[in-house]
mmCIF file with all atom_site columns, C-alpha atoms in Angstrom:
data_model
loop_
_atom_site.group_PDB
_atom_site.id
_atom_site.type_symbol
_atom_site.label_atom_id
_atom_site.label_alt_id
_atom_site.label_comp_id
_atom_site.label_asym_id
_atom_site.label_entity_id
_atom_site.label_seq_id
_atom_site.pdbx_PDB_ins_code
_atom_site.Cartn_x
_atom_site.Cartn_y
_atom_site.Cartn_z
_atom_site.occupancy
_atom_site.B_iso_or_equiv
_atom_site.pdbx_formal_charge
_atom_site.auth_seq_id
_atom_site.auth_comp_id
_atom_site.auth_asym_id
_atom_site.auth_atom_id
_atom_site.pdbx_PDB_model_num
ATOM 1   C CA . MET A 1 1   ? -8.815  -12.455 5.496   1.00 58.00 ? 1   MET A CA 1
ATOM 2   C CA . THR A 1 2   ? -11.807 -11.318 3.497   1.00 55.00 ? 2   THR A CA 1
ATOM 3   C CA . ALA A 1 3   ? -12.032 -9.891  0.005   1.00 56.00 ? 3   ALA A CA 1
ATOM 4   C CA . PRO A 1 4   ? -12.278 -6.098  -0.163  1.00 58.00 ? 4   PRO A CA 1
ATOM 5   C CA . GLN A 1 5   ? -14.857 -4.000  -1.936  1.00 52.00 ? 5   GLN A CA 1
ATOM 6   C CA . ALA A 1 6   ? -15.108 -0.380  -2.966  1.00 48.00 ? 6   ALA A CA 1
ATOM 7   C CA . LEU A 1 7   ? -16.173 1.662   0.057   1.00 49.00 ? 7   LEU A CA 1
ATOM 8   C CA . SER A 1 8   ? -18.215 4.811   0.504   1.00 47.00 ? 8   SER A CA 1
ATOM 9   C CA . PHE A 1 9   ? -16.655 6.858   3.294   1.00 50.00 ? 9   PHE A CA 1
ATOM 10  C CA . ALA A 1 10  ? -19.894 8.734   3.841   1.00 46.00 ? 10  ALA A CA 1
ATOM 11  C CA . THR A 1 11  ? -21.682 5.542   4.913   1.00 49.00 ? 11  THR A CA 1
ATOM 12  C CA . ALA A 1 12  ? -18.744 3.388   6.031   1.00 55.00 ? 12  ALA A CA 1
ATOM 13  C CA . ASP A 1 13  ? -19.457 1.363   9.143   1.00 71.00 ? 13  ASP A CA 1
ATOM 14  C CA . GLN A 1 14  ? -16.934 -0.102  11.547  1.00 77.00 ? 14  GLN A CA 1
ATOM 15  C CA . ALA A 1 15  ? -16.581 -3.336  9.554   1.00 79.00 ? 15  ALA A CA 1
ATOM 16  C CA . GLU A 1 16  ? -15.879 -1.447  6.337   1.00 82.00 ? 16  GLU A CA 1
ATOM 17  C CA . GLU A 1 17  ? -13.298 0.755   8.032   1.00 87.00 ? 17  GLU A CA 1
ATOM 18  C CA . GLY A 1 18  ? -11.699 -2.379  9.427   1.00 88.00 ? 18  GLY A CA 1
ATOM 19  C CA . ALA A 1 19  ? -11.512 -3.801  5.910   1.00 88.00 ? 19  ALA A CA 1
ATOM 20  C CA . ARG A 1 20  ? -9.789  -0.639  4.673   1.00 92.00 ? 20  ARG A CA 1
ATOM 21  C CA . ALA A 1 21  ? -7.256  -0.776  7.475   1.00 94.00 ? 21  ALA A CA 1
ATOM 22  C CA . GLU A 1 22  ? -6.621  -4.482  6.915   1.00 93.00 ? 22  GLU A CA 1
ATOM 23  C CA . LEU A 1 23  ? -6.024  -3.995  3.205   1.00 93.00 ? 23  LEU A CA 1
ATOM 24  C CA . TYR A 1 24  ? -3.548  -1.196  3.858   1.00 96.00 ? 24  TYR A CA 1
ATOM 25  C CA . GLY A 1 25  ? -1.777  -3.558  6.241   1.00 95.00 ? 25  GLY A CA 1
ATOM 26  C CA . VAL A 1 26  ? -1.698  -6.475  3.790   1.00 94.00 ? 26  VAL A CA 1
ATOM 27  C CA . LEU A 1 27  ? -0.374  -4.305  0.972   1.00 96.00 ? 27  LEU A CA 1
ATOM 28  C CA . ALA A 1 28  ? 2.229   -2.752  3.269   1.00 97.00 ? 28  ALA A CA 1
ATOM 29  C CA . LEU A 1 29  ? 3.478   -6.217  4.175   1.00 96.00 ? 29  LEU A CA 1
ATOM 30  C CA . LEU A 1 30  ? 3.667   -7.340  0.548   1.00 97.00 ? 30  LEU A CA 1
ATOM 31  C CA . TRP A 1 31  ? 5.611   -4.238  -0.485  1.00 97.00 ? 31  TRP A CA 1
ATOM 32  C CA . LEU A 1 32  ? 7.987   -4.569  2.455   1.00 96.00 ? 32  LEU A CA 1
ATOM 33  C CA . THR A 1 33  ? 9.121   -8.164  2.224   1.00 95.00 ? 33  THR A CA 1
ATOM 34  C CA . PRO A 1 34  ? 8.536   -11.388 0.287   1.00 96.00 ? 34  PRO A CA 1
ATOM 35  C CA . PRO A 1 35  ? 5.569   -13.348 1.655   1.00 96.00 ? 35  PRO A CA 1
ATOM 36  C CA . SER A 1 36  ? 6.357   -15.918 4.291   1.00 96.00 ? 36  SER A CA 1
ATOM 37  C CA . ALA A 1 37  ? 5.116   -19.491 4.199   1.00 96.00 ? 37  ALA A CA 1
ATOM 38  C CA . GLU A 1 38  ? 2.541   -18.514 6.822   1.00 95.00 ? 38  GLU A CA 1
ATOM 39  C CA . LEU A 1 39  ? 1.183   -15.651 4.726   1.00 94.00 ? 39  LEU A CA 1
ATOM 40  C CA . LEU A 1 40  ? 1.001   -17.832 1.619   1.00 95.00 ? 40  LEU A CA 1
ATOM 41  C CA . ALA A 1 41  ? -0.924  -20.394 3.655   1.00 94.00 ? 41  ALA A CA 1
ATOM 42  C CA . GLN A 1 42  ? -3.431  -17.703 4.681   1.00 92.00 ? 42  GLN A CA 1
ATOM 43  C CA . PHE A 1 43  ? -4.020  -16.768 1.071   1.00 91.00 ? 43  PHE A CA 1
ATOM 44  C CA . ARG A 1 44  ? -4.672  -20.376 0.119   1.00 91.00 ? 44  ARG A CA 1
ATOM 45  C CA . VAL A 1 45  ? -7.883  -20.145 2.139   1.00 87.00 ? 45  VAL A CA 1
ATOM 46  C CA . ALA A 1 46  ? -8.627  -16.452 1.480   1.00 79.00 ? 46  ALA A CA 1
ATOM 47  C CA . VAL A 1 47  ? -11.977 -15.464 0.026   1.00 75.00 ? 47  VAL A CA 1
ATOM 48  C CA . THR A 1 48  ? -11.545 -14.822 -3.683  1.00 73.00 ? 48  THR A CA 1
ATOM 49  C CA . GLU A 1 49  ? -14.848 -13.097 -4.395  1.00 67.00 ? 49  GLU A CA 1
ATOM 50  C CA . ALA A 1 50  ? -15.736 -9.630  -3.231  1.00 59.00 ? 50  ALA A CA 1
ATOM 51  C CA . PRO A 1 51  ? -18.860 -9.336  -1.021  1.00 52.00 ? 51  PRO A CA 1
ATOM 52  C CA . GLU A 1 52  ? -20.586 -7.291  -3.733  1.00 54.00 ? 52  GLU A CA 1
ATOM 53  C CA . ALA A 1 53  ? -20.699 -8.844  -7.188  1.00 53.00 ? 53  ALA A CA 1
ATOM 54  C CA . GLY A 1 54  ? -18.882 -6.633  -9.657  1.00 56.00 ? 54  GLY A CA 1
ATOM 55  C CA . ALA A 1 55  ? -17.236 -4.507  -6.977  1.00 80.00 ? 55  ALA A CA 1
ATOM 56  C CA . PHE A 1 56  ? -14.343 -2.479  -8.357  1.00 85.00 ? 56  PHE A CA 1
ATOM 57  C CA . LEU A 1 57  ? -11.686 -4.293  -6.337  1.00 90.00 ? 57  LEU A CA 1
ATOM 58  C CA . GLN A 1 58  ? -12.979 -7.785  -7.076  1.00 89.00 ? 58  GLN A CA 1
ATOM 59  C CA . GLY A 1 59  ? -10.864 -8.443  -10.172 1.00 91.00 ? 59  GLY A CA 1
ATOM 60  C CA . PRO A 1 60  ? -7.554  -7.186  -8.753  1.00 94.00 ? 60  PRO A CA 1
ATOM 61  C CA . TRP A 1 61  ? -8.204  -9.037  -5.490  1.00 92.00 ? 61  TRP A CA 1
ATOM 62  C CA . GLU A 1 62  ? -8.910  -12.326 -7.259  1.00 91.00 ? 62  GLU A CA 1
ATOM 63  C CA . ALA A 1 63  ? -5.748  -11.874 -9.340  1.00 94.00 ? 63  ALA A CA 1
ATOM 64  C CA . LEU A 1 64  ? -3.659  -11.169 -6.235  1.00 95.00 ? 64  LEU A CA 1
ATOM 65  C CA . VAL A 1 65  ? -5.008  -14.202 -4.395  1.00 94.00 ? 65  VAL A CA 1
ATOM 66  C CA . GLY A 1 66  ? -4.358  -16.348 -7.462  1.00 94.00 ? 66  GLY A CA 1
ATOM 67  C CA . ALA A 1 67  ? -0.803  -15.048 -7.808  1.00 96.00 ? 67  ALA A CA 1
ATOM 68  C CA . LEU A 1 68  ? -0.027  -15.740 -4.161  1.00 96.00 ? 68  LEU A CA 1
ATOM 69  C CA . ARG A 1 69  ? -1.511  -19.220 -4.397  1.00 95.00 ? 69  ARG A CA 1
ATOM 70  C CA . SER A 1 70  ? 0.610   -20.074 -7.431  1.00 96.00 ? 70  SER A CA 1
ATOM 71  C CA . THR A 1 71  ? 3.958   -18.940 -6.044  1.00 97.00 ? 71  THR A CA 1
ATOM 72  C CA . THR A 1 72  ? 6.401   -20.407 -3.541  1.00 97.00 ? 72  THR A CA 1
ATOM 73  C CA . VAL A 1 73  ? 8.495   -18.737 -0.871  1.00 97.00 ? 73  VAL A CA 1
ATOM 74  C CA . GLU A 1 74  ? 11.603  -19.263 -3.005  1.00 97.00 ? 74  GLU A CA 1
ATOM 75  C CA . GLN A 1 75  ? 10.016  -17.877 -6.177  1.00 97.00 ? 75  GLN A CA 1
ATOM 76  C CA . ALA A 1 76  ? 8.700   -14.853 -4.327  1.00 98.00 ? 76  ALA A CA 1
ATOM 77  C CA . GLN A 1 77  ? 12.120  -14.192 -2.793  1.00 97.00 ? 77  GLN A CA 1
ATOM 78  C CA . ASP A 1 78  ? 13.824  -14.383 -6.198  1.00 97.00 ? 78  ASP A CA 1
ATOM 79  C CA . GLU A 1 79  ? 11.333  -11.989 -7.756  1.00 97.00 ? 79  GLU A CA 1
ATOM 80  C CA . PHE A 1 80  ? 11.522  -9.575  -4.841  1.00 97.00 ? 80  PHE A CA 1
ATOM 81  C CA . ASP A 1 81  ? 15.316  -9.494  -5.096  1.00 96.00 ? 81  ASP A CA 1
ATOM 82  C CA . ALA A 1 82  ? 15.162  -8.949  -8.865  1.00 96.00 ? 82  ALA A CA 1
ATOM 83  C CA . LEU A 1 83  ? 12.819  -5.969  -8.529  1.00 97.00 ? 83  LEU A CA 1
ATOM 84  C CA . PHE A 1 84  ? 13.708  -4.347  -5.230  1.00 96.00 ? 84  PHE A CA 1
ATOM 85  C CA . GLY A 1 85  ? 17.071  -5.784  -4.160  1.00 91.00 ? 85  GLY A CA 1
ATOM 86  C CA . GLY A 1 86  ? 20.449  -6.411  -5.667  1.00 71.00 ? 86  GLY A CA 1
ATOM 87  C CA . VAL A 1 87  ? 23.758  -4.578  -5.404  1.00 71.00 ? 87  VAL A CA 1
ATOM 88  C CA . GLY A 1 88  ? 23.569  -0.843  -6.005  1.00 77.00 ? 88  GLY A CA 1
ATOM 89  C CA . LYS A 1 89  ? 20.394  0.875   -7.161  1.00 86.00 ? 89  LYS A CA 1
ATOM 90  C CA . PRO A 1 90  ? 17.379  -1.470  -7.301  1.00 94.00 ? 90  PRO A CA 1
ATOM 91  C CA . ASP A 1 91  ? 15.497  -1.807  -10.568 1.00 95.00 ? 91  ASP A CA 1
ATOM 92  C CA . VAL A 1 92  ? 12.331  -0.527  -8.877  1.00 97.00 ? 92  VAL A CA 1
ATOM 93  C CA . LEU A 1 93  ? 12.507  2.061   -6.105  1.00 96.00 ? 93  LEU A CA 1
ATOM 94  C CA . VAL A 1 94  ? 9.700   2.070   -3.549  1.00 97.00 ? 94  VAL A CA 1
ATOM 95  C CA . TYR A 1 95  ? 10.323  5.501   -2.004  1.00 96.00 ? 95  TYR A CA 1
ATOM 96  C CA . GLY A 1 96  ? 8.115   8.520   -2.519  1.00 96.00 ? 96  GLY A CA 1
ATOM 97  C CA . SER A 1 97  ? 10.966  11.015  -2.848  1.00 96.00 ? 97  SER A CA 1
ATOM 98  C CA . HIS A 1 98  ? 12.201  9.208   -5.951  1.00 95.00 ? 98  HIS A CA 1
ATOM 99  C CA . TYR A 1 99  ? 8.889   9.715   -7.736  1.00 96.00 ? 99  TYR A CA 1
ATOM 100 C CA . LEU A 1 100 ? 8.087   13.166  -6.375  1.00 96.00 ? 100 LEU A CA 1
ATOM 101 C CA . ALA A 1 101 ? 11.524  14.794  -6.535  1.00 95.00 ? 101 ALA A CA 1
ATOM 102 C CA . GLY A 1 102 ? 13.654  12.507  -8.694  1.00 93.00 ? 102 GLY A CA 1
ATOM 103 C CA . PHE A 1 103 ? 16.074  11.663  -5.901  1.00 91.00 ? 103 PHE A CA 1
ATOM 104 C CA . LEU A 1 104 ? 16.019  9.841   -2.575  1.00 91.00 ? 104 LEU A CA 1
ATOM 105 C CA . ASN A 1 105 ? 15.979  11.680  0.751   1.00 87.00 ? 105 ASN A CA 1
ATOM 106 C CA . GLU A 1 106 ? 14.624  14.886  -0.725  1.00 90.00 ? 106 GLU A CA 1
ATOM 107 C CA . LYS A 1 107 ? 12.051  17.480  0.400   1.00 94.00 ? 107 LYS A CA 1
ATOM 108 C CA . PRO A 1 108 ? 9.052   15.096  0.187   1.00 95.00 ? 108 PRO A CA 1
ATOM 109 C CA . LEU A 1 109 ? 10.695  12.937  2.854   1.00 96.00 ? 109 LEU A CA 1
ATOM 110 C CA . ALA A 1 110 ? 11.292  15.967  5.078   1.00 95.00 ? 110 ALA A CA 1
ATOM 111 C CA . LEU A 1 111 ? 7.640   16.981  4.699   1.00 97.00 ? 111 LEU A CA 1
ATOM 112 C CA . LEU A 1 112 ? 6.514   13.448  5.497   1.00 97.00 ? 112 LEU A CA 1
ATOM 113 C CA . ARG A 1 113 ? 8.617   13.390  8.661   1.00 96.00 ? 113 ARG A CA 1
ATOM 114 C CA . GLN A 1 114 ? 7.176   16.746  9.679   1.00 96.00 ? 114 GLN A CA 1
ATOM 115 C CA . ASP A 1 115 ? 3.606   15.569  9.150   1.00 96.00 ? 115 ASP A CA 1
ATOM 116 C CA . MET A 1 116 ? 4.274   12.304  10.972  1.00 96.00 ? 116 MET A CA 1
ATOM 117 C CA . ALA A 1 117 ? 5.696   14.211  13.936  1.00 95.00 ? 117 ALA A CA 1
ATOM 118 C CA . GLN A 1 118 ? 2.526   16.302  14.076  1.00 94.00 ? 118 GLN A CA 1
ATOM 119 C CA . LEU A 1 119 ? 0.581   13.033  14.252  1.00 94.00 ? 119 LEU A CA 1
ATOM 120 C CA . GLY A 1 120 ? 2.815   11.806  17.062  1.00 93.00 ? 120 GLY A CA 1
ATOM 121 C CA . LEU A 1 121 ? 4.501   9.219   14.840  1.00 93.00 ? 121 LEU A CA 1
ATOM 122 C CA . GLN A 1 122 ? 8.096   8.524   13.914  1.00 85.00 ? 122 GLN A CA 1
ATOM 123 C CA . GLY A 1 123 ? 9.915   6.035   11.732  1.00 79.00 ? 123 GLY A CA 1
ATOM 124 C CA . ASP A 1 124 ? 11.910  3.072   12.939  1.00 77.00 ? 124 ASP A CA 1
ATOM 125 C CA . ALA A 1 125 ? 15.567  4.043   12.726  1.00 67.00 ? 125 ALA A CA 1
ATOM 126 C CA . GLN A 1 126 ? 16.565  0.379   12.931  1.00 68.00 ? 126 GLN A CA 1
ATOM 127 C CA . SER A 1 127 ? 14.500  -0.696  9.923   1.00 74.00 ? 127 SER A CA 1
ATOM 128 C CA . GLY A 1 128 ? 17.011  0.416   7.312   1.00 78.00 ? 128 GLY A CA 1
ATOM 129 C CA . MET A 1 129 ? 14.361  2.220   5.270   1.00 88.00 ? 129 MET A CA 1
ATOM 130 C CA . THR A 1 130 ? 13.206  5.809   5.227   1.00 93.00 ? 130 THR A CA 1
ATOM 131 C CA . GLU A 1 131 ? 9.668   6.756   6.127   1.00 95.00 ? 131 GLU A CA 1
ATOM 132 C CA . ASP A 1 132 ? 8.639   7.355   2.511   1.00 96.00 ? 132 ASP A CA 1
ATOM 133 C CA . HIS A 1 133 ? 8.794   3.643   1.682   1.00 97.00 ? 133 HIS A CA 1
ATOM 134 C CA . ILE A 1 134 ? 5.391   2.657   0.284   1.00 98.00 ? 134 ILE A CA 1
ATOM 135 C CA . ALA A 1 135 ? 4.977   0.176   3.128   1.00 97.00 ? 135 ALA A CA 1
ATOM 136 C CA . GLY A 1 136 ? 5.638   2.931   5.643   1.00 96.00 ? 136 GLY A CA 1
ATOM 137 C CA . VAL A 1 137 ? 3.014   5.345   4.350   1.00 97.00 ? 137 VAL A CA 1
ATOM 138 C CA . PHE A 1 138 ? 0.503   2.512   4.020   1.00 98.00 ? 138 PHE A CA 1
ATOM 139 C CA . GLU A 1 139 ? 1.116   1.635   7.676   1.00 97.00 ? 139 GLU A CA 1
ATOM 140 C CA . VAL A 1 140 ? 0.458   5.238   8.659   1.00 97.00 ? 140 VAL A CA 1
ATOM 141 C CA . MET A 1 141 ? -2.853  5.094   6.799   1.00 97.00 ? 141 MET A CA 1
ATOM 142 C CA . ARG A 1 142 ? -3.724  1.847   8.546   1.00 97.00 ? 142 ARG A CA 1
ATOM 143 C CA . TYR A 1 143 ? -3.093  3.562   11.887  1.00 96.00 ? 143 TYR A CA 1
ATOM 144 C CA . LEU A 1 144 ? -5.128  6.639   10.956  1.00 97.00 ? 144 LEU A CA 1
ATOM 145 C CA . ILE A 1 145 ? -8.077  4.382   10.121  1.00 96.00 ? 145 ILE A CA 1
ATOM 146 C CA . ALA A 1 146 ? -7.857  1.851   12.935  1.00 94.00 ? 146 ALA A CA 1
ATOM 147 C CA . GLY A 1 147 ? -6.201  3.772   15.779  1.00 93.00 ? 147 GLY A CA 1
ATOM 148 C CA . ASP A 1 148 ? -8.021  4.684   18.978  1.00 91.00 ? 148 ASP A CA 1
ATOM 149 C CA . ASP A 1 149 ? -6.946  8.338   19.289  1.00 91.00 ? 149 ASP A CA 1
ATOM 150 C CA . VAL A 1 150 ? -9.869  10.105  17.629  1.00 90.00 ? 150 VAL A CA 1
ATOM 151 C CA . ALA A 1 151 ? -7.999  13.419  17.657  1.00 89.00 ? 151 ALA A CA 1
ATOM 152 C CA . VAL A 1 152 ? -5.511  11.898  15.220  1.00 92.00 ? 152 VAL A CA 1
ATOM 153 C CA . CYS A 1 153 ? -7.255  8.855   13.752  1.00 93.00 ? 153 CYS A CA 1
ATOM 154 C CA . ASN A 1 154 ? -10.087 10.474  11.840  1.00 94.00 ? 154 ASN A CA 1
ATOM 155 C CA . LEU A 1 155 ? -11.233 10.933  8.268   1.00 94.00 ? 155 LEU A CA 1
ATOM 156 C CA . GLU A 1 156 ? -9.765  14.414  7.849   1.00 95.00 ? 156 GLU A CA 1
ATOM 157 C CA . GLN A 1 157 ? -6.285  13.274  8.900   1.00 96.00 ? 157 GLN A CA 1
ATOM 158 C CA . GLN A 1 158 ? -6.617  10.304  6.550   1.00 97.00 ? 158 GLN A CA 1
ATOM 159 C CA . ARG A 1 159 ? -7.586  12.613  3.690   1.00 97.00 ? 159 ARG A CA 1
ATOM 160 C CA . ARG A 1 160 ? -4.698  15.007  4.255   1.00 97.00 ? 160 ARG A CA 1
ATOM 161 C CA . PHE A 1 161 ? -2.112  12.268  4.582   1.00 98.00 ? 161 PHE A CA 1
ATOM 162 C CA . PHE A 1 162 ? -3.348  10.312  1.581   1.00 98.00 ? 162 PHE A CA 1
ATOM 163 C CA . ARG A 1 163 ? -3.570  13.383  -0.673  1.00 98.00 ? 163 ARG A CA 1
ATOM 164 C CA . THR A 1 164 ? -0.042  14.499  0.213   1.00 97.00 ? 164 THR A CA 1
ATOM 165 C CA . HIS A 1 165 ? 1.951   11.339  0.732   1.00 98.00 ? 165 HIS A CA 1
ATOM 166 C CA . ILE A 1 166 ? 0.314   8.531   -1.281  1.00 98.00 ? 166 ILE A CA 1
ATOM 167 C CA . GLN A 1 167 ? -1.920  9.727   -4.103  1.00 98.00 ? 167 GLN A CA 1
ATOM 168 C CA . PRO A 1 168 ? 0.733   11.785  -5.965  1.00 98.00 ? 168 PRO A CA 1
ATOM 169 C CA . TRP A 1 169 ? 3.118   8.876   -6.554  1.00 98.00 ? 169 TRP A CA 1
ATOM 170 C CA . ALA A 1 170 ? 1.755   5.421   -5.708  1.00 98.00 ? 170 ALA A CA 1
ATOM 171 C CA . GLU A 1 171 ? 0.506   4.729   -9.223  1.00 98.00 ? 171 GLU A CA 1
ATOM 172 C CA . GLN A 1 172 ? 3.907   5.665   -10.675 1.00 98.00 ? 172 GLN A CA 1
ATOM 173 C CA . LEU A 1 173 ? 5.433   2.933   -8.521  1.00 98.00 ? 173 LEU A CA 1
ATOM 174 C CA . CYS A 1 174 ? 2.810   0.477   -9.761  1.00 98.00 ? 174 CYS A CA 1
ATOM 175 C CA . ASN A 1 175 ? 3.597   1.413   -13.359 1.00 98.00 ? 175 ASN A CA 1
ATOM 176 C CA . ALA A 1 176 ? 7.305   0.848   -12.754 1.00 98.00 ? 176 ALA A CA 1
ATOM 177 C CA . VAL A 1 177 ? 6.560   -2.654  -11.461 1.00 98.00 ? 177 VAL A CA 1
ATOM 178 C CA . ASP A 1 178 ? 4.313   -3.392  -14.434 1.00 97.00 ? 178 ASP A CA 1
ATOM 179 C CA . ALA A 1 179 ? 7.141   -2.454  -16.789 1.00 97.00 ? 179 ALA A CA 1
ATOM 180 C CA . HIS A 1 180 ? 9.663   -4.821  -15.193 1.00 97.00 ? 180 HIS A CA 1
ATOM 181 C CA . PRO A 1 181 ? 10.121  -8.061  -17.179 1.00 96.00 ? 181 PRO A CA 1
ATOM 182 C CA . ARG A 1 182 ? 10.558  -10.165 -14.033 1.00 96.00 ? 182 ARG A CA 1
ATOM 183 C CA . ALA A 1 183 ? 7.373   -8.955  -12.351 1.00 97.00 ? 183 ALA A CA 1
ATOM 184 C CA . GLN A 1 184 ? 4.749   -11.636 -11.841 1.00 97.00 ? 184 GLN A CA 1
ATOM 185 C CA . LEU A 1 185 ? 3.559   -11.735 -8.239  1.00 98.00 ? 185 LEU A CA 1
ATOM 186 C CA . TRP A 1 186 ? 4.353   -8.065  -7.725  1.00 98.00 ? 186 TRP A CA 1
ATOM 187 C CA . ARG A 1 187 ? 2.504   -7.141  -10.892 1.00 98.00 ? 187 ARG A CA 1
ATOM 188 C CA . ALA A 1 188 ? -0.592  -8.466  -9.115  1.00 98.00 ? 188 ALA A CA 1
ATOM 189 C CA . VAL A 1 189 ? 0.412   -6.539  -5.976  1.00 98.00 ? 189 VAL A CA 1
ATOM 190 C CA . ALA A 1 190 ? 0.845   -3.402  -8.088  1.00 98.00 ? 190 ALA A CA 1
ATOM 191 C CA . ASP A 1 191 ? -2.507  -3.869  -9.828  1.00 97.00 ? 191 ASP A CA 1
ATOM 192 C CA . MET A 1 192 ? -4.275  -4.303  -6.491  1.00 96.00 ? 192 MET A CA 1
ATOM 193 C CA . THR A 1 193 ? -2.476  -1.275  -5.085  1.00 97.00 ? 193 THR A CA 1
ATOM 194 C CA . ARG A 1 194 ? -3.380  0.870   -8.090  1.00 97.00 ? 194 ARG A CA 1
ATOM 195 C CA . ALA A 1 195 ? -7.045  -0.113  -7.870  1.00 95.00 ? 195 ALA A CA 1
ATOM 196 C CA . PHE A 1 196 ? -7.149  0.501   -4.124  1.00 95.00 ? 196 PHE A CA 1
ATOM 197 C CA . VAL A 1 197 ? -5.520  3.925   -4.493  1.00 97.00 ? 197 VAL A CA 1
ATOM 198 C CA . GLN A 1 198 ? -8.142  4.784   -7.122  1.00 95.00 ? 198 GLN A CA 1
ATOM 199 C CA . VAL A 1 199 ? -10.938 3.707   -4.777  1.00 94.00 ? 199 VAL A CA 1
ATOM 200 C CA . GLU A 1 200 ? -9.472  5.734   -1.930  1.00 95.00 ? 200 GLU A CA 1
ATOM 201 C CA . THR A 1 201 ? -9.091  8.743   -4.210  1.00 96.00 ? 201 THR A CA 1
ATOM 202 C CA . GLN A 1 202 ? -12.737 8.528   -5.254  1.00 93.00 ? 202 GLN A CA 1
ATOM 203 C CA . GLY A 1 203 ? -13.809 8.090   -1.649  1.00 92.00 ? 203 GLY A CA 1
ATOM 204 C CA . PHE A 1 204 ? -12.015 11.229  -0.530  1.00 94.00 ? 204 PHE A CA 1
ATOM 205 C CA . ASP A 1 205 ? -13.392 13.111  -3.543  1.00 93.00 ? 205 ASP A CA 1
ATOM 206 C CA . LEU A 1 206 ? -16.888 12.374  -2.255  1.00 90.00 ? 206 LEU A CA 1
ATOM 207 C CA . VAL A 1 207 ? -16.261 13.817  1.195   1.00 85.00 ? 207 VAL A CA 1
ATOM 208 C CA . GLU A 1 208 ? -14.613 17.028  0.019   1.00 76.00 ? 208 GLU A CA 1
#
């Protein structure tokens, strides 16, 4: 697991695209579930410096690695439950419809399902979460970057999906985490997510 850096889509090579896909995957995993002992062990040996000195993602990445190194499985589980679990409505909701429409299972979810179907994708009905979970849309982005079907997995599809289903609300989720008094590890996850979304936004701005 290597440290990420800000990428230029216009000159991105295969290694850089792989780094983008990997970071989407790592963030999806951290938003979906508390880190396992195995994942924490990986971060204990993760690179903490970005390949380019002063790269935009260097600070948030170092903070995330540090937060994961300083936590335990039990502490992470307790924090995850405090923010995203519990009986009734969680303190922090991780679904796009909540931020875009004010309620769960609203029109943004229907649009997401429609767009996913056009990409040949569908959610996992057994997962217990709707497709607009932040982890779900991050996984779609990972696929659009790293998948083999060039008719679907290309920069234009990435741009459209990101602009519609991630950019409009991801930072609101990060702000909600920042405001929670119990957030420690997930504050670092949120900060990394916010920075990465900003980098992706700038990257797509350059290709439009």
